[in-house]
Coordinates of C-alpha atoms in Angstrom, one line a residue:
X1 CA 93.4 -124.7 -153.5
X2 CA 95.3 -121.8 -152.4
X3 CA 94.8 -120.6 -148.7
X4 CA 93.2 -117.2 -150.7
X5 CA 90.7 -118.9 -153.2
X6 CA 89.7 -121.0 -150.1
X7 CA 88.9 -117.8 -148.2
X8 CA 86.3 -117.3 -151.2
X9 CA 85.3 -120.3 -151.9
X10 CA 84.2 -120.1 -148.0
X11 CA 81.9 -117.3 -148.7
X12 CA 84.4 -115.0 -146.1
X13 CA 85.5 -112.5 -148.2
X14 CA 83.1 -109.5 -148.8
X15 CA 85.7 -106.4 -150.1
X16 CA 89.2 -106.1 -150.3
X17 CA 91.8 -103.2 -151.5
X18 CA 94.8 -104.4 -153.8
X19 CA 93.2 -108.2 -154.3
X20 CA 96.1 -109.3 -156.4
X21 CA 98.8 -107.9 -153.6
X22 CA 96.6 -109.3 -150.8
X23 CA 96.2 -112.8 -152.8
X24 CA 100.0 -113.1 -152.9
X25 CA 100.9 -112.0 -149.6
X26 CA 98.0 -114.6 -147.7
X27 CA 99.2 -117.4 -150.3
X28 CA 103.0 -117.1 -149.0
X29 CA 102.5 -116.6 -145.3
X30 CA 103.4 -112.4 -145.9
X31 CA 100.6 -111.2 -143.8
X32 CA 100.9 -109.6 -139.9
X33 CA 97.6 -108.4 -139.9
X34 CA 95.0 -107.4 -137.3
X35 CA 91.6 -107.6 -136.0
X36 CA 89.6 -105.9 -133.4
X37 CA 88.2 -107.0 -130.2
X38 CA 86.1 -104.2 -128.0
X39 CA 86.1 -105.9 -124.5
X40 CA 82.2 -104.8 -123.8
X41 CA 82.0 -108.2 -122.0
X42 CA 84.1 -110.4 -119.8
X43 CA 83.5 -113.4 -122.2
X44 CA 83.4 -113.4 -126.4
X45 CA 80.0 -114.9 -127.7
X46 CA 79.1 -116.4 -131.6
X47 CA 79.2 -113.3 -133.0
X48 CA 82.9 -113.0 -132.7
X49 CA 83.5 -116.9 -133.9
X50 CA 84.2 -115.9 -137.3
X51 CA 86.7 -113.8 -137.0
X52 CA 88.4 -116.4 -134.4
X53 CA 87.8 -118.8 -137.2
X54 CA 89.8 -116.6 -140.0
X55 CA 92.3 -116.0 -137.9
X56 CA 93.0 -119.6 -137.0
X57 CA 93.3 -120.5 -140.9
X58 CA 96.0 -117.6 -141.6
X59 CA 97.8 -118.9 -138.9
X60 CA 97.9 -122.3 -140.1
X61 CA 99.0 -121.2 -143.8
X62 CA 102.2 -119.2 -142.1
X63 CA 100.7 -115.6 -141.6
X64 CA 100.6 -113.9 -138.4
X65 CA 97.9 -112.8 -136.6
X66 CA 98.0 -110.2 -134.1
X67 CA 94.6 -110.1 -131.7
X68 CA 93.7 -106.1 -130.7
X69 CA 92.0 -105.6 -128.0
X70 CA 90.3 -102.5 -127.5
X71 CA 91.3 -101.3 -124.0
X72 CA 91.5 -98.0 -125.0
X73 CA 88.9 -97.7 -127.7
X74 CA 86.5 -99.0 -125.2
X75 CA 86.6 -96.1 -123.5
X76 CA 84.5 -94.5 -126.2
X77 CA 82.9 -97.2 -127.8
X78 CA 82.1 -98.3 -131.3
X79 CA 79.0 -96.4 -132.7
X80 CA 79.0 -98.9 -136.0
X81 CA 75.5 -100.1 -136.5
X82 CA 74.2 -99.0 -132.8
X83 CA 71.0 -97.0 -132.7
X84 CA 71.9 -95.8 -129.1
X85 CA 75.6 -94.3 -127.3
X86 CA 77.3 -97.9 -125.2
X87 CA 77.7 -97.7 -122.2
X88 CA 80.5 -96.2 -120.5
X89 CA 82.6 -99.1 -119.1
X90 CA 85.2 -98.5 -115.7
X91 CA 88.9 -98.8 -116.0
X92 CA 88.5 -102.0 -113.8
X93 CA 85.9 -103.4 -116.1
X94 CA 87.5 -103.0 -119.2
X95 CA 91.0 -104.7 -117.7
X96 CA 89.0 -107.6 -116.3
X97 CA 87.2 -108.1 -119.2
X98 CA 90.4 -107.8 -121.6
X99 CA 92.3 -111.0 -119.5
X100 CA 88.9 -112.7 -120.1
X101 CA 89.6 -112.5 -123.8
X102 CA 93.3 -113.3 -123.7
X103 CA 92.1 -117.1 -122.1
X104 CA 89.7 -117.9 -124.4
X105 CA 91.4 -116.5 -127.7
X106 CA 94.1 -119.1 -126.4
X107 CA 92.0 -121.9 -127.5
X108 CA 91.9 -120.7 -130.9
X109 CA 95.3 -119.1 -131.5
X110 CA 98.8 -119.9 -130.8
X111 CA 100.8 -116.8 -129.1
X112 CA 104.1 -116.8 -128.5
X113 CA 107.2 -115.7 -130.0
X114 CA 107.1 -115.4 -134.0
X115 CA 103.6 -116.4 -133.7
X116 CA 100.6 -114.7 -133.0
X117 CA 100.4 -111.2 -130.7
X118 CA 97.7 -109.9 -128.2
X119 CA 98.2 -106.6 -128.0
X120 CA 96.2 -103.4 -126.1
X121 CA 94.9 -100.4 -128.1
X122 CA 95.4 -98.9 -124.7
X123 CA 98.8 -98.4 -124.8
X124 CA 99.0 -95.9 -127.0
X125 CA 95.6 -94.6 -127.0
X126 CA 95.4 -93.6 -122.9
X127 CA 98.4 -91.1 -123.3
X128 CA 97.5 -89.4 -126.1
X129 CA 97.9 -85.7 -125.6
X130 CA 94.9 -84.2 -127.5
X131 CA 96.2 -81.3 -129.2
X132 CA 99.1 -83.2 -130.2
X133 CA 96.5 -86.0 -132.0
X134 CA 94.3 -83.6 -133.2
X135 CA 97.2 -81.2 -135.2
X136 CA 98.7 -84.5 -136.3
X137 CA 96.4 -87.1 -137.0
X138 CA 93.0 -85.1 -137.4
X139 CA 94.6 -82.8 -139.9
X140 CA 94.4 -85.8 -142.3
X141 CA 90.8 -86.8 -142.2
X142 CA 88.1 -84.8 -144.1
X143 CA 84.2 -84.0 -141.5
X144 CA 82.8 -84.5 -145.2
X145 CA 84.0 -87.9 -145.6
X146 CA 83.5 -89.2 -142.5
X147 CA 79.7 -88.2 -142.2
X148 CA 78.8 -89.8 -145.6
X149 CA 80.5 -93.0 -143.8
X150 CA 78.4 -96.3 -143.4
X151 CA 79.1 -96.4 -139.5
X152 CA 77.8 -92.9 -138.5
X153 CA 74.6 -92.9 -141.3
X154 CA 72.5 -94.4 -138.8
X155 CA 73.2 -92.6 -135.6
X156 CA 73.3 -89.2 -137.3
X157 CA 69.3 -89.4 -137.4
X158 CA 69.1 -90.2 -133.5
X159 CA 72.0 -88.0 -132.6
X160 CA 75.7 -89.0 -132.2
X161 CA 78.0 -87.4 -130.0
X162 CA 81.4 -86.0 -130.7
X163 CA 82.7 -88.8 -128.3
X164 CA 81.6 -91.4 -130.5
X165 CA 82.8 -89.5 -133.5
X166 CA 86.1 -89.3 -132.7
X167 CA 85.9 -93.3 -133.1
X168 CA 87.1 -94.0 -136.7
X169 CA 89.9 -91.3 -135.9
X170 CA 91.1 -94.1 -132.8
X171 CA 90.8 -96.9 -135.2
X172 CA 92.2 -95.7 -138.1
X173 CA 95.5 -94.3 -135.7
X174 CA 95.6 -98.2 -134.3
X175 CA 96.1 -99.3 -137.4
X176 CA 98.9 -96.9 -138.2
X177 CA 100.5 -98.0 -134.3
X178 CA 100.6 -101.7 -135.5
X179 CA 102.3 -100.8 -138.9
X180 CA 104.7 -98.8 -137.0
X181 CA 105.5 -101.2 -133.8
X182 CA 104.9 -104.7 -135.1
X183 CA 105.2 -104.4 -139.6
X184 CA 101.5 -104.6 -139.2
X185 CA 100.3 -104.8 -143.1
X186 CA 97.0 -106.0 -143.7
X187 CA 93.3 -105.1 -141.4
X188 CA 90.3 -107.8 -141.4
X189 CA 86.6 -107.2 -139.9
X190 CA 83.6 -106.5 -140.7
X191 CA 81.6 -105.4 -143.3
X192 CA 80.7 -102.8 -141.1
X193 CA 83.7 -101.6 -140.4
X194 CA 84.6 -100.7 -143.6
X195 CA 84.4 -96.9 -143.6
X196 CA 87.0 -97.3 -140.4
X197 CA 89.0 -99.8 -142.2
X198 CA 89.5 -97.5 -145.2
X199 CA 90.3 -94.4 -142.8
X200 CA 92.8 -96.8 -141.4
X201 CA 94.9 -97.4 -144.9
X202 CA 94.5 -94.0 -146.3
X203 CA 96.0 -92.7 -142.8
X204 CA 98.9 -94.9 -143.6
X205 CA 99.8 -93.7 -146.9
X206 CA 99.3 -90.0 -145.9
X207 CA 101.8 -90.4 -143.0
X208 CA 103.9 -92.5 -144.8
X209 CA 103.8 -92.2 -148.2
X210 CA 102.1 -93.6 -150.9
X211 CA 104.4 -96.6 -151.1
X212 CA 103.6 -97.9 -147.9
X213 CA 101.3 -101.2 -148.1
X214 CA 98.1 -101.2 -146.1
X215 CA 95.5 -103.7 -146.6
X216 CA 92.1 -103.9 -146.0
X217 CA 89.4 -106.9 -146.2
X218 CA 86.6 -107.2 -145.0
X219 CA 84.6 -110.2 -143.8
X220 CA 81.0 -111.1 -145.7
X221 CA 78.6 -112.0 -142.7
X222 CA 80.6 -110.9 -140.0
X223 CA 77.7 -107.7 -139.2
X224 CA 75.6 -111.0 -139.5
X225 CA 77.9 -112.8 -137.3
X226 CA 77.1 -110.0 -134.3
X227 CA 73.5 -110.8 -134.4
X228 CA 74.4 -114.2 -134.4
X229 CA 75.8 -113.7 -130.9
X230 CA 72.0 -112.6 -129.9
X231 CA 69.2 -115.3 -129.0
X232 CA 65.6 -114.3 -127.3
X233 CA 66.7 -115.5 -124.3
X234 CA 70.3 -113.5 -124.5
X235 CA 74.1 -113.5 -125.5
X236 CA 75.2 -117.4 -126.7
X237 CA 78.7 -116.9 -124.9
X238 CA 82.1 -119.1 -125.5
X239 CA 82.3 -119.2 -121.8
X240 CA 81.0 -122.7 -120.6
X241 CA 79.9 -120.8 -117.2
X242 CA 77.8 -118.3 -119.3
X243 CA 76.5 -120.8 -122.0
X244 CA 77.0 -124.0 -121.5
X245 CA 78.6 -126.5 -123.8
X246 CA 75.0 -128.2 -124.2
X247 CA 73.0 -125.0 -124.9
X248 CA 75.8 -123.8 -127.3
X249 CA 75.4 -126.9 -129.3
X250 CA 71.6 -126.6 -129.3
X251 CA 72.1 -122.7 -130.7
X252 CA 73.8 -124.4 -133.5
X253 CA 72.1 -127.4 -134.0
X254 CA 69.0 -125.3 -134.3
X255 CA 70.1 -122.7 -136.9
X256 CA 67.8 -122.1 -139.8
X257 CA 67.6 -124.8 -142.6
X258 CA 68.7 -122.5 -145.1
X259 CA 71.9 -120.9 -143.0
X260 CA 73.2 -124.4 -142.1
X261 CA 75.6 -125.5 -145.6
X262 CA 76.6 -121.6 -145.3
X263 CA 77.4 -122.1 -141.7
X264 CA 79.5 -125.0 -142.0
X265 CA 81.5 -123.6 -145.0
X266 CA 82.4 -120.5 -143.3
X267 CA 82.9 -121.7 -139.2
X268 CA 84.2 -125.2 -139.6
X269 CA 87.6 -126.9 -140.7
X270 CA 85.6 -129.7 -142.7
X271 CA 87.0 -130.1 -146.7
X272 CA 85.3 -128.0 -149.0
X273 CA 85.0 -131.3 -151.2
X274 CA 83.0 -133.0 -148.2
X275 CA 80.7 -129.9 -147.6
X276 CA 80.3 -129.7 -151.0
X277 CA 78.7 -133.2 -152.0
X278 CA 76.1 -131.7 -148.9
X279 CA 74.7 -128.9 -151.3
X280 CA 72.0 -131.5 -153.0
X281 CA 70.6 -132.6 -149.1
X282 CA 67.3 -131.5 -148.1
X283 CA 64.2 -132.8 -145.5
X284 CA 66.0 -134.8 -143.3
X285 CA 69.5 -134.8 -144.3
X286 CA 69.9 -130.8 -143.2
X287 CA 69.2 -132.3 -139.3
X288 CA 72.1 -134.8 -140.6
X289 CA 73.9 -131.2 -141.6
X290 CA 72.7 -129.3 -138.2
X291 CA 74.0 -132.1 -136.4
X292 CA 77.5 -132.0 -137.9
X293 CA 77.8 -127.7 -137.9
X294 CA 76.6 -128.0 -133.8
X295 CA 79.3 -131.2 -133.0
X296 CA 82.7 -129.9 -135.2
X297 CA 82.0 -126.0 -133.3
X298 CA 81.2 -127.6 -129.7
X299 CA 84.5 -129.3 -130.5
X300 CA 86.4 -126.2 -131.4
X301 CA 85.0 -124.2 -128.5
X302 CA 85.0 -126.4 -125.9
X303 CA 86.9 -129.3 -126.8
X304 CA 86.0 -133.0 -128.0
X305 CA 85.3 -134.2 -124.8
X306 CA 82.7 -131.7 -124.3
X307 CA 81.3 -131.8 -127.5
X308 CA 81.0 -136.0 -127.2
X309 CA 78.7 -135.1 -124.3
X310 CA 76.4 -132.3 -125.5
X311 CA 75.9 -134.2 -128.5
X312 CA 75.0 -137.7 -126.6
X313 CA 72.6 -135.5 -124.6
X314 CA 70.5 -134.0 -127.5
X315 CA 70.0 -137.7 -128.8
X316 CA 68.8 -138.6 -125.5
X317 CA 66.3 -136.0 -125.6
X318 CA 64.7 -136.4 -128.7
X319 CA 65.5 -140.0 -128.5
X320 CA 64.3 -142.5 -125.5
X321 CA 67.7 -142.8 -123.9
X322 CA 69.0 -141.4 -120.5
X323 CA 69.6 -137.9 -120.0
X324 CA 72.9 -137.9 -117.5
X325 CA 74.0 -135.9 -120.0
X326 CA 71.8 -133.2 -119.8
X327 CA 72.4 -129.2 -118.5
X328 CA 71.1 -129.7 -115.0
X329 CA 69.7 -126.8 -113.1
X330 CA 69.0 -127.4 -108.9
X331 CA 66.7 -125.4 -107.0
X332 CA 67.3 -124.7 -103.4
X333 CA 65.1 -125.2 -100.3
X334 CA 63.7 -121.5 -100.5
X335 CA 62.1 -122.1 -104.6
X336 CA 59.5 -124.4 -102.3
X337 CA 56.4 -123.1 -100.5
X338 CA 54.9 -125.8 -98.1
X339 CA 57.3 -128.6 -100.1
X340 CA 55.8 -127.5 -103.8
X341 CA 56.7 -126.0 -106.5
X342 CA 54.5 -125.1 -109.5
X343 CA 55.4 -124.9 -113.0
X344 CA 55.4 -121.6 -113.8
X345 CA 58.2 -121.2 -111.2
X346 CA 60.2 -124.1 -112.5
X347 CA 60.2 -122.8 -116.0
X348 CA 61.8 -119.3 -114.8
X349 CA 64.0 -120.9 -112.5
X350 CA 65.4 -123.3 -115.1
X351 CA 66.0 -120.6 -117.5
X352 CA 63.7 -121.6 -120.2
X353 CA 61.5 -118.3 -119.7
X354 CA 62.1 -115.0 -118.8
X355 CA 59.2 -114.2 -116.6
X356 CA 56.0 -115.8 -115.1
X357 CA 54.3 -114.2 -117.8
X358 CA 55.7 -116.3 -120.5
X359 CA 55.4 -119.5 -118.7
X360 CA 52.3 -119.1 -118.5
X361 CA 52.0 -118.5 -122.1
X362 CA 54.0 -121.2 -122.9
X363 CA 51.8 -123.7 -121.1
X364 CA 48.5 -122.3 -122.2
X365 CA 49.9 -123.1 -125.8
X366 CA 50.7 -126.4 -125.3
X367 CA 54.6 -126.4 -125.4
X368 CA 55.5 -127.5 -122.6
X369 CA 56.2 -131.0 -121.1
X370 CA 57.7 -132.8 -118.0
X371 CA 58.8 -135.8 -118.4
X372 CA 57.1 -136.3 -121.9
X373 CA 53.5 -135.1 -120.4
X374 CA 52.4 -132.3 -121.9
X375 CA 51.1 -129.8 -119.2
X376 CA 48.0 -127.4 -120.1
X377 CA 47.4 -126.6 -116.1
X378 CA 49.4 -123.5 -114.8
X379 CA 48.8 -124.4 -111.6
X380 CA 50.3 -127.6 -111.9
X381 CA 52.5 -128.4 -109.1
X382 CA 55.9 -130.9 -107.8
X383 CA 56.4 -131.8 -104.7
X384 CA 60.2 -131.4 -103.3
X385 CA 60.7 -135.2 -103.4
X386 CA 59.3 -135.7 -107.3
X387 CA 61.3 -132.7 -108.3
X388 CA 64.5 -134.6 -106.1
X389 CA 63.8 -137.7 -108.3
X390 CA 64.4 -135.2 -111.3
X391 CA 62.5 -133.6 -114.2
X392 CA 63.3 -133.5 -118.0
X393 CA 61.2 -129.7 -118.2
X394 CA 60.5 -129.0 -122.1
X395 CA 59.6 -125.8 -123.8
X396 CA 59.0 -125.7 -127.6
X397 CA 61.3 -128.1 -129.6
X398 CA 64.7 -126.5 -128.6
X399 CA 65.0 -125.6 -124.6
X400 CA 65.1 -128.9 -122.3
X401 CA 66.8 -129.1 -118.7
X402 CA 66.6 -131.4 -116.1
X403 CA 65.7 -130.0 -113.0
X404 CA 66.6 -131.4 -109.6
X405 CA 66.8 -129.9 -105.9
X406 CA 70.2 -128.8 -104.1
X407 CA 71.9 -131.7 -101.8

């Protein structure tokens, strides 16, 4: 199978322009294309793992990747399914937050010369002179078009600014810098993004004529994939320090029974012959599936090594082995008053509940457990010396830590 029909077959295609002329240029390595990455962050979380993914597999079949990171765009932010204007970011925070990206996307992509490019809306976009842009590239788009677009429907009943409508003008003028600078021909993200995508192309072939190639695909879940970045608790980051390896294989191993097959087909580097003989499992082979989807991403995130562990610590959990494995979280000195601590305080402090509030409703309905006791008593307390001797703390079926004290 063809590195195009695979791309399908993965469920990761959603639309494309010029199919057969895409088809032929991903099948024989042809494509420099691009993707978008807004630095609102200083680490990229799940939702972005797809695209990472994509880009990864049309590397290995010959094509080029080139990673954009929105240094300039950021300045304005992407109003694209937001109910609300971003926040405006500092200068220093978007540059710190754009060499975070560069370090992870590393792990996934091989830069270097004839291989893959990072490169930084911000250099063109910063010294833009604004009645320049606007009598060159504004001429070409049409204030009918772009309010019937996907990305501004919803914020036109809540009020969008002219700030954020100048957005798809800054996207669409990225993608006709890349053609122009680095024979930039094809654009991938997300569903989304399609009204931006489109501006993109058709800016292209009004500057340049109607011969020049542009391309434009978009991915199936990746709108999907930006929730997917979002838990109850927060952001499931690919920086360990943010979410660690352990958690971010519990975020996977605990996806939804019937997301899991679709999961594996579209993130991981499995055979689509293998994941295909899964399609008849069901009861307890899906844990079987869960457990494969959270181990081969732990893996591509964070490295075997990593994954080896987070894995050996679930089965300690639910099974009766040790848990050295386990993410560990100390307390200090000052979490005690007179040498206790109860367990409302230990659930907060641990990161398994947001607030006091929620502890205690977690305890009052019987979900949570130390050491394999279930505790029904908010005012249950540990001494500094038990909690020393460390707890496995439990809430629901998916959050565990062991809790010790600071030496």
């Amino acid at each position: 199978m063809k590195i195009y029909d695979e791309l399908v077959a993965r469920g990761l295609i959603a639309q494309v322009t010029n199919e057969d002329e895409i088809r032929e240029m991903i099948d024989n390595g042809k494509a420099v294309f691009y993707i978008g990455f807004d630095p609102t962050a200083d680490s990229l979380h799940v939702g972005h793992f797809m695209a990472l993914c994509l880009m990864k597999r049309l590397q290995m079949a010959g094509n080029r990747p080139i990673a954009l990171i929105g240094g300039g765009t950021a300045y304005i932010g992407d109003p694209s399914g937001r109910t609300d204007m971003r926040s405006m970011m500092t200068k220093e925070n978007i540059e710190h937050n754009c060499e975070c990206f560069k370090k992870q996307m590393s792990r996934f992509i091989e830069f270097g010369e004839g291989k893959a490019m990072m490169v930084n809306n911000a250099d063109w976009l910063l010294d833009l002179n604004y009645i320049e842009f606007i009598r060159d590239i504004g001429a070409c788009f049409s204030v009918n078009n772009m309010l019937r677009a996907k990305c501004y429907e919803q914020r036109l009943e809540k009020g969008l600014s002219f700030l954020e409508f100048n957005y798809m003008l800054m996207q669409s003028y990225d993608f006709l810098e890349l053609y122009n600078r680095y024979g930039c021909n094809m654009q991938f993200g997300g569903d989304d993004q399609w009204s931006n995508m489109l501006g993109g192309t058709e800016l292209i072939r009004k500057k340049l004529g109607k011969d020049a190639h542009a391309m434009t695909i978009t991915l199936l879940l990746n709108s999907e994939g930006k929730k997917m970045g979002k838990t109850q608790s927060g952001a499931v980051w690919l920086d360990p320090n943010k979410t660690a390896p352990y958690d971010f294989y519990q975020y996977w191993r605990n996806v939804a029974d019937a997301d899991v097959l679709k999961c594996i087909r579209m993130l991981t580097f499995l055979p689509l012959e293998e994941i295909d003989k899964m399609d008849t499992w069901e009861g307890s082979q899906l844990n079987t599936a869960k457990e494969i989807l959270a181990y081969e991403l732990t893996k591509l995130v964070h490295g075997e090594e990593e994954a080896e562990k987070a894995q050996a610590a679930a089965k300690s959990i639910f099974g009766a082995g040790g848990s050295e494995n386990m993410p560990t979280e100390a307390l200090s000195a000052d979490d005690f008053i007179d040498g206790k601590i109860d367990i409302l305080s230990i659930l907060v402090k641990a990161g398994l509940v947001p607030s006091r509030s929620e502890a205690r409703r977690a305890v009052e309905q019987g979900g949570v457990t130390v050491d394999g006791d279930k505790i029904t008593d908010t005012r249950k307390a540990y001494t500094t010396d038990e909690v020393a001797n460390g707890l496995v703390v439990r809430r629901g079926k998916k959050a565990f830590k062991k809790v010790t004290v600071e030496t």
